[in-house]
GROMACS .gro file of C-alpha atoms in nm:
model
  223
    1UNK     CA    1  -0.950   8.575   0.924
    2UNK     CA    2  -0.663   8.344   1.011
    3UNK     CA    3  -0.445   8.219   0.725
    4UNK     CA    4  -0.521   7.860   0.816
    5UNK     CA    5  -0.897   7.911   0.788
    6UNK     CA    6  -0.852   8.111   0.469
    7UNK     CA    7  -0.657   7.823   0.317
    8UNK     CA    8  -0.923   7.574   0.423
    9UNK     CA    9  -1.194   7.786   0.263
   10UNK     CA   10  -0.996   7.808  -0.060
   11UNK     CA   11  -0.943   7.431  -0.059
   12UNK     CA   12  -1.313   7.359  -0.008
   13UNK     CA   13  -1.418   7.605  -0.278
   14UNK     CA   14  -1.165   7.466  -0.527
   15UNK     CA   15  -1.274   7.105  -0.473
   16UNK     CA   16  -1.492   6.964  -0.751
   17UNK     CA   17  -1.785   6.741  -0.654
   18UNK     CA   18  -1.759   6.568  -0.992
   19UNK     CA   19  -1.392   6.494  -0.928
   20UNK     CA   20  -1.489   6.346  -0.593
   21UNK     CA   21  -1.733   6.116  -0.772
   22UNK     CA   22  -1.464   6.009  -1.019
   23UNK     CA   23  -1.214   5.956  -0.739
   24UNK     CA   24  -1.448   5.750  -0.524
   25UNK     CA   25  -1.648   5.572  -0.792
   26UNK     CA   26  -1.534   5.233  -0.656
   27UNK     CA   27  -1.636   5.329  -0.302
   28UNK     CA   28  -1.962   5.486  -0.189
   29UNK     CA   29  -1.961   5.821  -0.369
   30UNK     CA   30  -2.273   5.954  -0.200
   31UNK     CA   31  -2.130   5.881   0.145
   32UNK     CA   32  -1.803   6.050   0.046
   33UNK     CA   33  -1.990   6.354  -0.086
   34UNK     CA   34  -2.192   6.367   0.235
   35UNK     CA   35  -1.866   6.367   0.429
   36UNK     CA   36  -1.730   6.646   0.209
   37UNK     CA   37  -2.053   6.840   0.270
   38UNK     CA   38  -2.012   6.800   0.646
   39UNK     CA   39  -1.656   6.931   0.623
   40UNK     CA   40  -1.785   7.226   0.420
   41UNK     CA   41  -2.050   7.292   0.688
   42UNK     CA   42  -1.779   7.290   0.955
   43UNK     CA   43  -1.566   7.542   0.767
   44UNK     CA   44  -1.874   7.756   0.702
   45UNK     CA   45  -1.957   7.752   1.074
   46UNK     CA   46  -1.606   7.868   1.162
   47UNK     CA   47  -1.619   8.147   0.905
   48UNK     CA   48  -1.958   8.257   1.037
   49UNK     CA   49  -1.818   8.266   1.389
   50UNK     CA   50  -1.537   8.493   1.272
   51UNK     CA   51  -1.790   8.703   1.083
   52UNK     CA   52  -1.993   8.738   1.403
   53UNK     CA   53  -1.684   8.851   1.592
   54UNK     CA   54  -1.596   9.102   1.318
   55UNK     CA   55  -1.951   9.242   1.316
   56UNK     CA   56  -1.953   9.273   1.697
   57UNK     CA   57  -1.610   9.441   1.702
   58UNK     CA   58  -1.711   9.686   1.430
   59UNK     CA   59  -2.029   9.769   1.621
   60UNK     CA   60  -1.837   9.828   1.946
   61UNK     CA   61  -1.571  10.032   1.768
   62UNK     CA   62  -1.836  10.240   1.596
   63UNK     CA   63  -2.009  10.307   1.930
   64UNK     CA   64  -1.676  10.412   2.083
   65UNK     CA   65  -1.608  10.640   1.787
   66UNK     CA   66  -1.949  10.805   1.823
   67UNK     CA   67  -1.908  10.840   2.201
   68UNK     CA   68  -1.565  11.004   2.172
   69UNK     CA   69  -1.686  11.243   1.903
   70UNK     CA   70  -1.979  11.338   2.121
   71UNK     CA   71  -1.747  11.388   2.421
   72UNK     CA   72  -1.511  11.599   2.210
   73UNK     CA   73  -1.799  11.825   2.115
   74UNK     CA   74  -1.913  11.861   2.477
   75UNK     CA   75  -1.557  11.939   2.589
   76UNK     CA   76  -1.541  12.222   2.338
   77UNK     CA   77  -1.848  12.375   2.501
   78UNK     CA   78  -1.700  12.323   2.850
   79UNK     CA   79  -1.373  12.480   2.746
   80UNK     CA   80  -1.558  12.790   2.622
   81UNK     CA   81  -1.750  12.813   2.947
   82UNK     CA   82  -1.430  12.770   3.157
   83UNK     CA   83  -1.253  13.045   2.965
   84UNK     CA   84  -1.546  13.280   3.015
   85UNK     CA   85  -1.546  13.198   3.385
   86UNK     CA   86  -1.169  13.249   3.405
   87UNK     CA   87  -1.112  12.885   3.500
   88UNK     CA   88  -0.799  12.822   3.301
   89UNK     CA   89  -0.706  12.505   3.487
   90UNK     CA   90  -1.043  12.353   3.402
   91UNK     CA   91  -1.004  12.464   3.042
   92UNK     CA   92  -0.656  12.306   3.027
   93UNK     CA   93  -0.788  11.976   3.166
   94UNK     CA   94  -1.064  11.972   2.906
   95UNK     CA   95  -0.813  12.053   2.631
   96UNK     CA   96  -0.588  11.768   2.747
   97UNK     CA   97  -0.883  11.531   2.724
   98UNK     CA   98  -0.963  11.658   2.374
   99UNK     CA   99  -0.605  11.585   2.266
  100UNK     CA  100  -0.636  11.228   2.399
  101UNK     CA  101  -0.960  11.183   2.206
  102UNK     CA  102  -0.811  11.328   1.888
  103UNK     CA  103  -0.525  11.077   1.915
  104UNK     CA  104  -0.769  10.787   1.944
  105UNK     CA  105  -1.014  10.883   1.669
  106UNK     CA  106  -0.783  10.808   1.370
  107UNK     CA  107  -0.705  10.466   1.516
  108UNK     CA  108  -1.072  10.392   1.563
  109UNK     CA  109  -1.149  10.512   1.211
  110UNK     CA  110  -0.878  10.291   1.062
  111UNK     CA  111  -1.008  10.002   1.268
  112UNK     CA  112  -1.359  10.062   1.137
  113UNK     CA  113  -1.230  10.046   0.782
  114UNK     CA  114  -1.040   9.723   0.848
  115UNK     CA  115  -1.330   9.563   1.030
  116UNK     CA  116  -1.566   9.668   0.751
  117UNK     CA  117  -1.338   9.510   0.493
  118UNK     CA  118  -1.305   9.196   0.704
  119UNK     CA  119  -1.681   9.177   0.741
  120UNK     CA  120  -1.727   9.205   0.363
  121UNK     CA  121  -1.460   8.942   0.301
  122UNK     CA  122  -1.609   8.699   0.552
  123UNK     CA  123  -1.960   8.757   0.416
  124UNK     CA  124  -1.832   8.682   0.067
  125UNK     CA  125  -1.668   8.363   0.196
  126UNK     CA  126  -1.996   8.254   0.357
  127UNK     CA  127  -2.185   8.318   0.032
  128UNK     CA  128  -1.924   8.125  -0.166
  129UNK     CA  129  -1.937   7.833   0.076
  130UNK     CA  130  -2.317   7.824   0.065
  131UNK     CA  131  -2.302   7.828  -0.315
  132UNK     CA  132  -2.054   7.542  -0.304
  133UNK     CA  133  -2.285   7.346  -0.076
  134UNK     CA  134  -2.576   7.396  -0.317
  135UNK     CA  135  -2.352   7.275  -0.600
  136UNK     CA  136  -2.256   6.960  -0.410
  137UNK     CA  137  -2.619   6.895  -0.317
  138UNK     CA  138  -2.717   6.919  -0.685
  139UNK     CA  139  -2.442   6.673  -0.777
  140UNK     CA  140  -2.563   6.430  -0.510
  141UNK     CA  141  -2.923   6.460  -0.633
  142UNK     CA  142  -2.818   6.416  -0.998
  143UNK     CA  143  -2.605   6.115  -0.907
  144UNK     CA  144  -2.887   5.954  -0.709
  145UNK     CA  145  -3.127   6.021  -0.998
  146UNK     CA  146  -2.885   5.866  -1.248
  147UNK     CA  147  -2.846   5.559  -1.027
  148UNK     CA  148  -3.224   5.525  -0.997
  149UNK     CA  149  -3.256   5.564  -1.373
  150UNK     CA  150  -2.988   5.300  -1.425
  151UNK     CA  151  -3.168   5.061  -1.189
  152UNK     CA  152  -3.498   5.121  -1.370
  153UNK     CA  153  -3.331   5.071  -1.708
  154UNK     CA  154  -3.175   4.747  -1.587
  155UNK     CA  155  -3.515   4.627  -1.468
  156UNK     CA  156  -3.673   4.719  -1.801
  157UNK     CA  157  -3.398   4.537  -1.987
  158UNK     CA  158  -3.456   4.229  -1.774
  159UNK     CA  159  -3.829   4.238  -1.846
  160UNK     CA  160  -3.762   4.295  -2.215
  161UNK     CA  161  -3.517   4.005  -2.221
  162UNK     CA  162  -3.770   3.773  -2.060
  163UNK     CA  163  -4.034   3.889  -2.309
  164UNK     CA  164  -3.797   3.830  -2.600
  165UNK     CA  165  -3.704   3.488  -2.471
  166UNK     CA  166  -4.074   3.399  -2.440
  167UNK     CA  167  -4.138   3.509  -2.798
  168UNK     CA  168  -3.840   3.309  -2.924
  169UNK     CA  169  -3.960   3.005  -2.733
  170UNK     CA  170  -4.312   3.043  -2.874
  171UNK     CA  171  -4.171   3.068  -3.226
  172UNK     CA  172  -3.955   2.760  -3.161
  173UNK     CA  173  -4.257   2.563  -3.040
  174UNK     CA  174  -4.460   2.668  -3.345
  175UNK     CA  175  -4.172   2.562  -3.570
  176UNK     CA  176  -4.152   2.225  -3.396
  177UNK     CA  177  -4.522   2.166  -3.452
  178UNK     CA  178  -4.494   2.264  -3.817
  179UNK     CA  179  -4.204   2.027  -3.876
  180UNK     CA  180  -4.385   1.745  -3.703
  181UNK     CA  181  -4.705   1.806  -3.901
  182UNK     CA  182  -4.539   1.843  -4.242
  183UNK     CA  183  -4.263   1.585  -4.221
  184UNK     CA  184  -4.365   1.343  -3.953
  185UNK     CA  185  -4.018   1.381  -3.809
  186UNK     CA  186  -4.009   1.401  -3.430
  187UNK     CA  187  -3.726   1.467  -3.190
  188UNK     CA  188  -3.694   1.844  -3.240
  189UNK     CA  189  -3.649   1.924  -2.876
  190UNK     CA  190  -3.680   2.261  -2.713
  191UNK     CA  191  -3.305   2.277  -2.689
  192UNK     CA  192  -3.250   2.219  -3.060
  193UNK     CA  193  -3.040   2.480  -3.235
  194UNK     CA  194  -3.133   2.659  -3.553
  195UNK     CA  195  -2.876   2.450  -3.742
  196UNK     CA  196  -3.032   2.129  -3.609
  197UNK     CA  197  -3.376   2.252  -3.708
  198UNK     CA  198  -3.254   2.326  -4.061
  199UNK     CA  199  -3.104   1.980  -4.098
  200UNK     CA  200  -3.418   1.812  -3.971
  201UNK     CA  201  -3.628   2.013  -4.215
  202UNK     CA  202  -3.395   1.908  -4.497
  203UNK     CA  203  -3.437   1.546  -4.392
  204UNK     CA  204  -3.816   1.584  -4.388
  205UNK     CA  205  -3.813   1.737  -4.737
  206UNK     CA  206  -3.602   1.448  -4.863
  207UNK     CA  207  -3.843   1.190  -4.723
  208UNK     CA  208  -4.137   1.373  -4.878
  209UNK     CA  209  -3.963   1.393  -5.218
  210UNK     CA  210  -3.891   1.020  -5.205
  211UNK     CA  211  -4.257   0.949  -5.138
  212UNK     CA  212  -4.359   1.166  -5.434
  213UNK     CA  213  -4.108   0.995  -5.666
  214UNK     CA  214  -4.220   0.650  -5.552
  215UNK     CA  215  -4.585   0.735  -5.615
  216UNK     CA  216  -4.503   0.879  -5.956
  217UNK     CA  217  -4.310   0.565  -6.049
  218UNK     CA  218  -4.601   0.348  -5.939
  219UNK     CA  219  -4.845   0.545  -6.151
  220UNK     CA  220  -4.621   0.521  -6.453
  221UNK     CA  221  -4.587   0.144  -6.402
  222UNK     CA  222  -4.964   0.103  -6.380
  223UNK     CA  223  -5.006   0.259  -6.718
   0.00000   0.00000   0.00000
């Protein structure tokens, strides 16, 4: 795998989806994560292409290795037959071909080892990239769920606030009616504050006490 692609894979794997959310919290984090996921898919596609090439090359190399080994074995039989028949020139030609094959086999074997290692490395990269994609998808789903939960909570708070306000208003209305009934004092509007209500109640109590004192004085005078 090229160094450039290897570096890109390492960069994608090292990136944290949560850090992306923190970095882009003032933007559209889901859109940014989707973009990061697309970039990850692109890198994964390139790695898979290289993996496909490595697998194909290893297969071709392995076939060549098998073919040359088979040819080497056949040449040994032909050499024996040529010697028996006294055909030294034919035996020499077959021996020359064997030497060429023997020179190629170690190279092919080393290539098979390298291609096998490359295939394992690229397969591991693909698995890591797929794991990273699943991680980012989970983060996106969790983030969307948290946003939905936040919206629901906000709606519930709004409903609760309206309910609380209605209860406060009902209590205020009941208080107004009580003040009016007990003191005869009007003017406690819906917009009256608690302090205003307290003062008006104090005024009503004072008026009532004055009436009681006046009636008591009248009764005492009648006696």
